[in-house]
Coordinates of N, CA and C in Angstrom, one line a residue:
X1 N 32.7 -21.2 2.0 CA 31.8 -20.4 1.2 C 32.2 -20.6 -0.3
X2 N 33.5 -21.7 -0.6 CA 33.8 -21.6 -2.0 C 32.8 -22.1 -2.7
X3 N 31.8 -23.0 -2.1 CA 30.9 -23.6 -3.1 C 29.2 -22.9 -2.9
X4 N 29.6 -21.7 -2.0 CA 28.4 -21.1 -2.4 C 27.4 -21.2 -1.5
X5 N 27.8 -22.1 -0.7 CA 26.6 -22.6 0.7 C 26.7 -21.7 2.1
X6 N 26.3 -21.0 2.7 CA 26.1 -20.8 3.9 C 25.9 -20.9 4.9
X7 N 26.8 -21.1 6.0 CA 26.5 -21.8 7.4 C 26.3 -21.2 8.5
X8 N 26.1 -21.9 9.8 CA 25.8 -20.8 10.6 C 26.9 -20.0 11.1
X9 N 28.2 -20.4 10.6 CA 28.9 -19.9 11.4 C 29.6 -19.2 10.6
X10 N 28.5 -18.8 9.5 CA 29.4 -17.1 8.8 C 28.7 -16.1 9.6
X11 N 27.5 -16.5 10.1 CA 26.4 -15.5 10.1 C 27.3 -15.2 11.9
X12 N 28.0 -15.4 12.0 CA 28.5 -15.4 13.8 C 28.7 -13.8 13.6
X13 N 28.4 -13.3 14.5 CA 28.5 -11.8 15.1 C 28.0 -10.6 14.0
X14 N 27.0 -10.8 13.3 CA 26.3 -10.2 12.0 C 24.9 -9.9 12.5
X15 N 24.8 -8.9 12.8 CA 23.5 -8.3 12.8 C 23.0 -7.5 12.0
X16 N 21.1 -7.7 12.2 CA 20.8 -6.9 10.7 C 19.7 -6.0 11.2
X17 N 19.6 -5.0 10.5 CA 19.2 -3.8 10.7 C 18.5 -3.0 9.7
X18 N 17.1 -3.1 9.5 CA 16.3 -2.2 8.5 C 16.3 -1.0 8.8
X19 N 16.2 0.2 8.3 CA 15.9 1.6 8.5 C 13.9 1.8 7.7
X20 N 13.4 1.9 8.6 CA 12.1 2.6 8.3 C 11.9 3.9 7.5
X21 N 11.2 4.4 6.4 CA 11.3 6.0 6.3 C 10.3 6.3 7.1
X22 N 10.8 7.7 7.5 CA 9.5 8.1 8.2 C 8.4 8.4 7.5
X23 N 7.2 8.6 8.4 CA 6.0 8.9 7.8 C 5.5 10.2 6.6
X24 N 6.3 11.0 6.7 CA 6.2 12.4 5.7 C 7.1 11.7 4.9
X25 N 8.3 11.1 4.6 CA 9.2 10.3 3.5 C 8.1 9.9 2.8
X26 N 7.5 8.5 3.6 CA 6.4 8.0 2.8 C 5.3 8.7 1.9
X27 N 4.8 9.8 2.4 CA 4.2 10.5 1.7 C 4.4 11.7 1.4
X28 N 5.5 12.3 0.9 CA 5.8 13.9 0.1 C 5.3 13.7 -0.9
X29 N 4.4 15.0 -0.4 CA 4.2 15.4 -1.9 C 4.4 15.3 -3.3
X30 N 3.7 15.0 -4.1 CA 4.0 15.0 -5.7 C 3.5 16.0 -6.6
X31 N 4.3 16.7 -7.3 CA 3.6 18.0 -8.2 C 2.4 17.6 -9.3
X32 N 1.4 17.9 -9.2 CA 0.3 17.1 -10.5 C 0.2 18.7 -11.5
X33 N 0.3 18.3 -12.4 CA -0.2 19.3 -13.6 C -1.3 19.1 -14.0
X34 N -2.2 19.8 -14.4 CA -3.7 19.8 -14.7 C -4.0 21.0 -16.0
X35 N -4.6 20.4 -16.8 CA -4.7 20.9 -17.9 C -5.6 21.9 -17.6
X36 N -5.8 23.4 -17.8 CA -7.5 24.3 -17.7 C -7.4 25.2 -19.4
X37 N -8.6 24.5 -19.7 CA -8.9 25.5 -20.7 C -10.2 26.8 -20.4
X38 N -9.8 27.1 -21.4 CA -11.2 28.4 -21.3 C -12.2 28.3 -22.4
X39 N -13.0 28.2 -21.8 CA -14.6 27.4 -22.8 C -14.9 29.4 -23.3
X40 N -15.5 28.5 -24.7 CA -16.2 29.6 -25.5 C -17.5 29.5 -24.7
X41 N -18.2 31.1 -25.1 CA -19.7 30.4 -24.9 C -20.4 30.1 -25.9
X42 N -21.8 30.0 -25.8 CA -22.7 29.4 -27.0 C -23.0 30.4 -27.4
X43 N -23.3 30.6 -28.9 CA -23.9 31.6 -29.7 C -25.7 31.9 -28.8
X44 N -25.9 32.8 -28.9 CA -25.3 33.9 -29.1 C -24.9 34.7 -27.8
X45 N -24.5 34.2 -26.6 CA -23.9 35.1 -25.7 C -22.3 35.1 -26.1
X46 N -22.1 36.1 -25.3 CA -20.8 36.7 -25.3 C -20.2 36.4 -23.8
X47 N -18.8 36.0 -23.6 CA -18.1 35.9 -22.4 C -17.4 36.7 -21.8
X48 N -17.1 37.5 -21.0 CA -16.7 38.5 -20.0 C -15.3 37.9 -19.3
X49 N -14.7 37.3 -19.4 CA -13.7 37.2 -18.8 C -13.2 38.4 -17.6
X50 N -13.0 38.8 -16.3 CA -12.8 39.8 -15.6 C -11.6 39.2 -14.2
X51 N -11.0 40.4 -14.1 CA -9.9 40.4 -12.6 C -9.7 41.8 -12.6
X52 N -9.1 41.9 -11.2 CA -9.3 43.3 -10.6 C -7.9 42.6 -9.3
X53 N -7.0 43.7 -9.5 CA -5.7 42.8 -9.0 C -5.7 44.4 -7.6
X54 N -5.3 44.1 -6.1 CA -4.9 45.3 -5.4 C -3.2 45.0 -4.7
X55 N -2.1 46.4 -5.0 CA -1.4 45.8 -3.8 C -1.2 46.7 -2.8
X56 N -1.3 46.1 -1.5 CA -1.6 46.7 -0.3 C -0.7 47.9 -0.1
X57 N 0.8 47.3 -0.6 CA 1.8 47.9 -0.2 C 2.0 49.1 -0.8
X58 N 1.4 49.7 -1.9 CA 1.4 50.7 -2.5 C -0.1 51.5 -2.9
X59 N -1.0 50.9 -2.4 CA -2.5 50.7 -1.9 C -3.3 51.0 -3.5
X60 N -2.3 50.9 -4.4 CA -2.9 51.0 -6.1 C -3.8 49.1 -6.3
X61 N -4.9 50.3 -7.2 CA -5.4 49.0 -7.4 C -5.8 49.2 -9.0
X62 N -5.8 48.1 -9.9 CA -6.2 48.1 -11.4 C -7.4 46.9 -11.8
X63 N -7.7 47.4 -12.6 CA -8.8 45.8 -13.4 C -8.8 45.9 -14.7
X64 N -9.0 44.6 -15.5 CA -9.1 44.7 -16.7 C -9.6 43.4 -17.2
X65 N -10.6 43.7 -18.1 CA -11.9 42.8 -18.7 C -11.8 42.6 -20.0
X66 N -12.4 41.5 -20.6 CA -11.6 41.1 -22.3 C -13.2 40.5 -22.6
X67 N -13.7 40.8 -23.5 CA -14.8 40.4 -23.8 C -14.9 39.3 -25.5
X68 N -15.9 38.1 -25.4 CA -15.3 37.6 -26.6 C -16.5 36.5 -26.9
X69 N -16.5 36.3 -28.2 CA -18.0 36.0 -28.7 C -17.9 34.0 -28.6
X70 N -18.5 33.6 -29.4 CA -18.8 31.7 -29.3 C -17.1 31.3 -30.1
X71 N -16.9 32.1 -31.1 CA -15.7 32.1 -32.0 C -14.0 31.8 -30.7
X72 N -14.4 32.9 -30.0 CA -13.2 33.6 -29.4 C -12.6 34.6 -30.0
X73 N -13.4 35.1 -30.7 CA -13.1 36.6 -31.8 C -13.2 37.4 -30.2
X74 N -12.2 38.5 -30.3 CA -12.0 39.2 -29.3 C -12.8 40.6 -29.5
X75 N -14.2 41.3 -28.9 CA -15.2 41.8 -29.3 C -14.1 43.2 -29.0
X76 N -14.0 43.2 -27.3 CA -13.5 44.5 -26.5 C -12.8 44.3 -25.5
X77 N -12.0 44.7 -25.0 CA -11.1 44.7 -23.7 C -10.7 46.1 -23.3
X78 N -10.4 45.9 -21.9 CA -9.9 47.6 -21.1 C -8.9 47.4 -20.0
X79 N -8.0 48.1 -19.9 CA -7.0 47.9 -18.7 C -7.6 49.4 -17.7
X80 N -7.7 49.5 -16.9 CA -7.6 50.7 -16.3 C -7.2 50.6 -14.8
X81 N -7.2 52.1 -14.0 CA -6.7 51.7 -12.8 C -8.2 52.2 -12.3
X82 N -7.8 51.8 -11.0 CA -9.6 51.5 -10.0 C -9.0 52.2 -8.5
X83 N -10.1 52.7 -7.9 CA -9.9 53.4 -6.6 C -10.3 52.4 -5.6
X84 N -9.9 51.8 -5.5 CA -10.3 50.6 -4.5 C -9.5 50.5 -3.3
X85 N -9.7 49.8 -2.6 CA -8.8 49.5 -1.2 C -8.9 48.7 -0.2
X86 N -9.0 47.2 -1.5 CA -8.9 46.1 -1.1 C -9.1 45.5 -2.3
X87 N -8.5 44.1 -2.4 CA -8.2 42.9 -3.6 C -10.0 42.7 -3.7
X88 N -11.2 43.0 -3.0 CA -12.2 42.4 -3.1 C -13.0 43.8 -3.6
X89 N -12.7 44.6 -3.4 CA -13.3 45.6 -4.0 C -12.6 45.8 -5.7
X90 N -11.6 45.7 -5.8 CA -10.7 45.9 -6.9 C -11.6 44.8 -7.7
X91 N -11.9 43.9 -7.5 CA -12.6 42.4 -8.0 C -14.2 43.0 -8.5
X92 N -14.6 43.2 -7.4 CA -16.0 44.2 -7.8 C -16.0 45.3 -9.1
X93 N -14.9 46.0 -8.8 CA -15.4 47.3 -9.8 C -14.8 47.2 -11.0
X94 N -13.7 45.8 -11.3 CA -13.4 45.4 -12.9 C -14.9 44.9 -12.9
X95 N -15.7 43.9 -12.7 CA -17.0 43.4 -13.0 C -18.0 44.1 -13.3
X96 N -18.0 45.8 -12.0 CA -19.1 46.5 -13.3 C -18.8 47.4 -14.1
X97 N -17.1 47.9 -14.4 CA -16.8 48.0 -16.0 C -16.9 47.5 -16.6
X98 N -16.8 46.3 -16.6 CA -17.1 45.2 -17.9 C -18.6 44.8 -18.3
X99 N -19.1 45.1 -16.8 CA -20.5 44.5 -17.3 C -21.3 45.8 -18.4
X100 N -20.8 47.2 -18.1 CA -21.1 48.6 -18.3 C -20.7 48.1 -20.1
X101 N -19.2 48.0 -20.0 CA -18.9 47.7 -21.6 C -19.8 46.4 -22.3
X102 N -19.9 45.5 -21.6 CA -20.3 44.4 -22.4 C -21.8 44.7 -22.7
X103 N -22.6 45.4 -22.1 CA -24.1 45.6 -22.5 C -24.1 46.5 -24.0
X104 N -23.1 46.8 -24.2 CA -23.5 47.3 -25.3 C -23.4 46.7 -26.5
X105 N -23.0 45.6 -26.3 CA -23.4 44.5 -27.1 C -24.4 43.8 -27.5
X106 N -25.5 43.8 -26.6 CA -26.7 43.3 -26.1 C -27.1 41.9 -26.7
X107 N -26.4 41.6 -25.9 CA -26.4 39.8 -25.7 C -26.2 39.1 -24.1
X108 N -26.6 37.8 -24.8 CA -26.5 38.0 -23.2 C -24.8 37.2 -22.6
X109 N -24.7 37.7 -21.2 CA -23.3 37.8 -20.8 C -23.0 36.9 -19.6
X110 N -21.9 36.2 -20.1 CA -21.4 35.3 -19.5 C -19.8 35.6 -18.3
X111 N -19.8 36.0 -17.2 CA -19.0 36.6 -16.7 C -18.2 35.5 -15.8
X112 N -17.1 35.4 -15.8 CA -16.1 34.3 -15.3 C -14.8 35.0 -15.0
X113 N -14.0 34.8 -13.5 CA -13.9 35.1 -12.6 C -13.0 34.3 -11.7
X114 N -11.7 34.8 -11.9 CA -10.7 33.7 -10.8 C -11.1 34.0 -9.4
X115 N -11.9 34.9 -8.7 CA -11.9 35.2 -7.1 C -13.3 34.5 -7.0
X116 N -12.9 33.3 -6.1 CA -14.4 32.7 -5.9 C -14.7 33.5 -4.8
X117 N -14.7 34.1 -4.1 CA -15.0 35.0 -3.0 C -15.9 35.9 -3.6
X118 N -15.9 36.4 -4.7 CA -16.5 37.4 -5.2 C -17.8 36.5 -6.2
X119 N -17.6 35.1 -6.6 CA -18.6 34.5 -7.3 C -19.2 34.4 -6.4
X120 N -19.3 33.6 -4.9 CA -20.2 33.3 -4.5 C -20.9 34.9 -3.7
X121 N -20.3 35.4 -3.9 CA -20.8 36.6 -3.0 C -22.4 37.2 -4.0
X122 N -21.5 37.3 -5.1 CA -22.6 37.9 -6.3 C -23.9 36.2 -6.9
X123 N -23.2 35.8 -6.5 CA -24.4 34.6 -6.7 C -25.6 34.4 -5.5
X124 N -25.2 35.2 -4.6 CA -25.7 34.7 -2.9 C -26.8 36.1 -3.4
X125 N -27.3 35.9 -1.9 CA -28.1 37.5 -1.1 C -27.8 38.3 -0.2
X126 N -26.4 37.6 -0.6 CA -25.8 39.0 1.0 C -24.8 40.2 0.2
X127 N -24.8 41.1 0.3 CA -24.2 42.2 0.1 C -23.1 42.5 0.4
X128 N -22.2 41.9 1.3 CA -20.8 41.3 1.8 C -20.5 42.8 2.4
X129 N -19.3 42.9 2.8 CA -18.8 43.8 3.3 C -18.9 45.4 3.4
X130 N -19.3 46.7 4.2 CA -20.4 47.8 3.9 C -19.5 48.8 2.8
X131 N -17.8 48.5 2.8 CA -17.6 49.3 1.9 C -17.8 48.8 0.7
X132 N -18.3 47.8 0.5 CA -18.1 47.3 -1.4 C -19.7 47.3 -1.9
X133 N -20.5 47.5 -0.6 CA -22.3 46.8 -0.7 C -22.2 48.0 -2.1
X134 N -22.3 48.9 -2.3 CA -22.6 50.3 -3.2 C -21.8 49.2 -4.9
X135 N -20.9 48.9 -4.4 CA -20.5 48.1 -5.9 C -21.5 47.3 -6.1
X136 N -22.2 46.4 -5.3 CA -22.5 45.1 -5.7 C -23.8 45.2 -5.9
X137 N -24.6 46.6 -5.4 CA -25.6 47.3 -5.9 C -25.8 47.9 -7.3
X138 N -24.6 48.6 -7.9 CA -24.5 48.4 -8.9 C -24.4 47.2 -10.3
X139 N -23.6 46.1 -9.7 CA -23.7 45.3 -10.5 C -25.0 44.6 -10.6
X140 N -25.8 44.6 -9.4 CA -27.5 43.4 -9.5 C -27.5 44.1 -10.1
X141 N -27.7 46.2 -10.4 CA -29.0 46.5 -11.2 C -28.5 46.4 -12.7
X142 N -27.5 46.4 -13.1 CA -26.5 45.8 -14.6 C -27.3 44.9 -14.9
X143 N -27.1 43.6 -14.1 CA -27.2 42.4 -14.1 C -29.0 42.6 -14.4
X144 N -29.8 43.6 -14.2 CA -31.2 43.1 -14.5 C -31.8 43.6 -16.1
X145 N -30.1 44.2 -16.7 CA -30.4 44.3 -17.8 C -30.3 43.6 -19.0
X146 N -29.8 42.6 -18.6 CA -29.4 41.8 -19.5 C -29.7 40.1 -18.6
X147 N -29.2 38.9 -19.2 CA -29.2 37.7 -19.0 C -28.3 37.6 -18.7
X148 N -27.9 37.6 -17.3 CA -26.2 37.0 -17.0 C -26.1 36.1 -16.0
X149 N -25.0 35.6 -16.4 CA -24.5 34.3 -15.5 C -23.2 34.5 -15.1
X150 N -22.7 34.5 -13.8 CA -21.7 34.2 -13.1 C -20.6 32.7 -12.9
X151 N -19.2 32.5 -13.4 CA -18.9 31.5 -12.9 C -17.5 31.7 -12.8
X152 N -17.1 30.7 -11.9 CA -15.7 30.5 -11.3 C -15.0 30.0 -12.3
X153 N -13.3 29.6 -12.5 CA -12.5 29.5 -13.1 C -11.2 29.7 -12.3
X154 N -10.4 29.0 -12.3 CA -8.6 29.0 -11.7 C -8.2 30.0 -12.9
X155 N -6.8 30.6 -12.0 CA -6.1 32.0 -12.5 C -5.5 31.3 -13.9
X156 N -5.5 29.8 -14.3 CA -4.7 29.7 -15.5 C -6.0 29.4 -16.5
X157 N -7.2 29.5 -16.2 CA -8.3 29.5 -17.3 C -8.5 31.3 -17.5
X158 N -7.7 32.4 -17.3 CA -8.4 33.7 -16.8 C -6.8 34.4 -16.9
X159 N -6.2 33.9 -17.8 CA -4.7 34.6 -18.3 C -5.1 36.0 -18.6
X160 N -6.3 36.0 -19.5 CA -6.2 37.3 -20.5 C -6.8 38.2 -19.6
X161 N -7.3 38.0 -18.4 CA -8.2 39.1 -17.4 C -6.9 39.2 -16.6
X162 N -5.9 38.4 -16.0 CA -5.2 38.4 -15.0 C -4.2 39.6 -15.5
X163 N -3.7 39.0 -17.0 CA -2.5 40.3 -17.5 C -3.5 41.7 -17.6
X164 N -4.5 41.9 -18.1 CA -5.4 43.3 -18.4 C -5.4 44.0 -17.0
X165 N -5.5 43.4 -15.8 CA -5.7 44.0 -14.3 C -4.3 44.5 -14.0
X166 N -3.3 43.6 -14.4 CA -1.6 43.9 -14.1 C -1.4 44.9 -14.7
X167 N -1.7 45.5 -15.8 CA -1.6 46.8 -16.9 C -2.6 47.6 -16.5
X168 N -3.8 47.4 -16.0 CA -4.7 48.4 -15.1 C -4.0 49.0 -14.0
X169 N -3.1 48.4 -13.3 CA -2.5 48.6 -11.7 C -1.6 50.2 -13.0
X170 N -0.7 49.5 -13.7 CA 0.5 50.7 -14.2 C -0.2 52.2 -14.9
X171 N -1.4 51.7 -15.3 CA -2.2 52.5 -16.1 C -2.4 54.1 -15.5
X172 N -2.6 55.1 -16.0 CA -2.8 56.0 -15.3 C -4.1 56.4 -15.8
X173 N -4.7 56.3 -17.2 CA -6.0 55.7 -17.7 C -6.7 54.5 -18.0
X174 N -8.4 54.9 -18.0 CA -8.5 53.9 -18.9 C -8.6 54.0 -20.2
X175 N -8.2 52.5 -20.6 CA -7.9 52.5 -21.8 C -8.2 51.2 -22.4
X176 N -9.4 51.4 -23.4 CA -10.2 50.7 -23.8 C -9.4 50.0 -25.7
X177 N -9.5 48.9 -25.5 CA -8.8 48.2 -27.0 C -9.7 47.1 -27.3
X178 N -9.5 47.0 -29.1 CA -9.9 45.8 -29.6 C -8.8 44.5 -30.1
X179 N -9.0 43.6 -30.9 CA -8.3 42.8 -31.7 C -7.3 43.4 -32.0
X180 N -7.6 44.6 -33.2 CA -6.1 45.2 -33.5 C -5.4 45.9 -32.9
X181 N -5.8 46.7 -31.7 CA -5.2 47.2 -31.0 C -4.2 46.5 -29.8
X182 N -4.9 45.5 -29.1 CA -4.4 44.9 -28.1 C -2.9 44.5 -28.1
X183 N -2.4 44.6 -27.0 CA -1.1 44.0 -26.9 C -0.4 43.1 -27.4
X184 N 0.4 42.6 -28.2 CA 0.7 41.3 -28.6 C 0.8 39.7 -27.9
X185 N 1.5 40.4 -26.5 CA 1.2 39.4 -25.5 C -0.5 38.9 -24.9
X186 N -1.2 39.8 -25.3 CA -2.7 39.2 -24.8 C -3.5 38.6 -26.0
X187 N -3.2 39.2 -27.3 CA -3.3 39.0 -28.5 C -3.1 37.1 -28.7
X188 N -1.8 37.0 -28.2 CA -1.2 35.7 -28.2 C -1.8 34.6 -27.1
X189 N -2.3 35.1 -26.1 CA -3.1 34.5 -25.2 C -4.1 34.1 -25.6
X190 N -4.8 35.2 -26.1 CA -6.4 34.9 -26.8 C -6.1 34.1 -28.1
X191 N -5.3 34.2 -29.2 CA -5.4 33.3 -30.1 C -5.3 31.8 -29.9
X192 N -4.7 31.3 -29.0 CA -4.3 30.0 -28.1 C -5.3 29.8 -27.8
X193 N -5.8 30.8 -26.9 CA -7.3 30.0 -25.9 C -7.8 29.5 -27.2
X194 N -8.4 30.5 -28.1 CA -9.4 30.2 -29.2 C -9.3 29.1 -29.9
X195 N -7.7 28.4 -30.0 CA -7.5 27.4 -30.0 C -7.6 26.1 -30.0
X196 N -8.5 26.1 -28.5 CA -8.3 25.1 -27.7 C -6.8 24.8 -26.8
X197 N -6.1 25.3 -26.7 CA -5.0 25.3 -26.0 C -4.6 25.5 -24.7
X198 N -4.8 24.3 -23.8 CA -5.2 24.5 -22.4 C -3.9 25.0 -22.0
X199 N -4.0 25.9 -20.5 CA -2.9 26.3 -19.5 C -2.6 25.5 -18.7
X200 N -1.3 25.1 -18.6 CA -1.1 24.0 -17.1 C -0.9 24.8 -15.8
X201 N -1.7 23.8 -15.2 CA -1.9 24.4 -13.7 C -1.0 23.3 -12.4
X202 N 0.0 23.4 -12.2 CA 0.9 23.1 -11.5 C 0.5 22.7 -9.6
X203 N -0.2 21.8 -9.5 CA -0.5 21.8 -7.8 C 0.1 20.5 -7.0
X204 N 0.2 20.8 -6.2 CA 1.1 19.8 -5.3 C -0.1 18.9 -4.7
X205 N 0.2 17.5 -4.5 CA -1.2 16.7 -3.8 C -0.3 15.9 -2.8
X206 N -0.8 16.2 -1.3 CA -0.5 15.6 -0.2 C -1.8 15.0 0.2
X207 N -2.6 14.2 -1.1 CA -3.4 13.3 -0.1 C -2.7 11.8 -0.3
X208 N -1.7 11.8 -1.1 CA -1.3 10.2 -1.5 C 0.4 9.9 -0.9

């Protein structure tokens, strides 16, 4: 082998042996990040941002709604707690506080919503479940006061509704704020959105 050549009789008693990965090796998962922003609306409606958070375990439920013009000037927001007694009811009755506050704006209202459970419910003709029908009765006849539109959005386009519901849960009122008032943490949320400054949304993809 001094000069580098190979013969058969190095290869004597040398066997060779690949290792396969297995099939999940081959394809684990990879984390993908995704940019979500939160769209203004068009002049002149006004946007509703709403969440309504329940936990079972202590059967408290809160909601809280941020209301905000084509700018992202922050019009009104409310944290409060809610008698609900369930995550889908708690979802309903932040929607018709907000929708209650936002009419008095009288514009028309753009309402966006991390629980798609609750978009398609309120977009549909069914009445969903018999303890919530009395909410969702309320909100159609809201809804025939004004021009409103319903839409979905992931929990990282819907920061400033997500934290308002978390502070609804602690709340022992409601408690209604503007621009100057608001927390500095949600303050800092909204100034970013208004921005343009999308939230990364972190998801794992097992189709590749």
């Amino acid at each position: 082998m001094a000069n580098g050549i190979y013969k058969k009789k190095h290869w004597k008693g040398v066997s060779l042996k690949i290792t396969v990965p297995s099939h999940d090796e081959l394809r684990s998962p990879r984390p993908l990040a995704v940019a979500i922003k939160w769209h203004p609306p068009d002049d002149p409606w006004i946007k509703l941002n709403t969440d309504g958070a329940f936990l079972e375990a202590s059967d408290k439920a809160g909601g809280g709604d941020i209301i905000r013009d084509h700018t992202g000037k922050v019009l009104s927001a409310f944290a409060s707690p809610l008698e609900a007694h369930s995550a889908l009811e708690a979802e309903l009755l932040a929607i018709q506080l907000g929708l209650e506050l936002a009419l008095e704006f009288n514009r028309p209202i753009w309402i966006e919503s991390d629980a798609q459970q609750v978009v398609q419910l309120l977009n549909s003709t069914r009445w969903g479940p018999a303890h919530t029908s009395r909410v969702v009765a309320r909100i159609l006849l809201l809804n025939r006061q004004r021009v409103v539109r319903l839409t979905y959005t992931p929990r990282e386009g819907n920061r400033a509704g997500d934290l308002l519901a978390k502070m609804g849960i602690d709340s022992q009122n409601y408690c209604r704020m503007n621009a100057h008032t608001m927390p500095r943490h949600l303050a800092a949320i909204t100034r970013m959105e208004a921005l343009g400054i999308p939230n990364i949304r972190v998801q794992h993809d097992d189709k590749e």
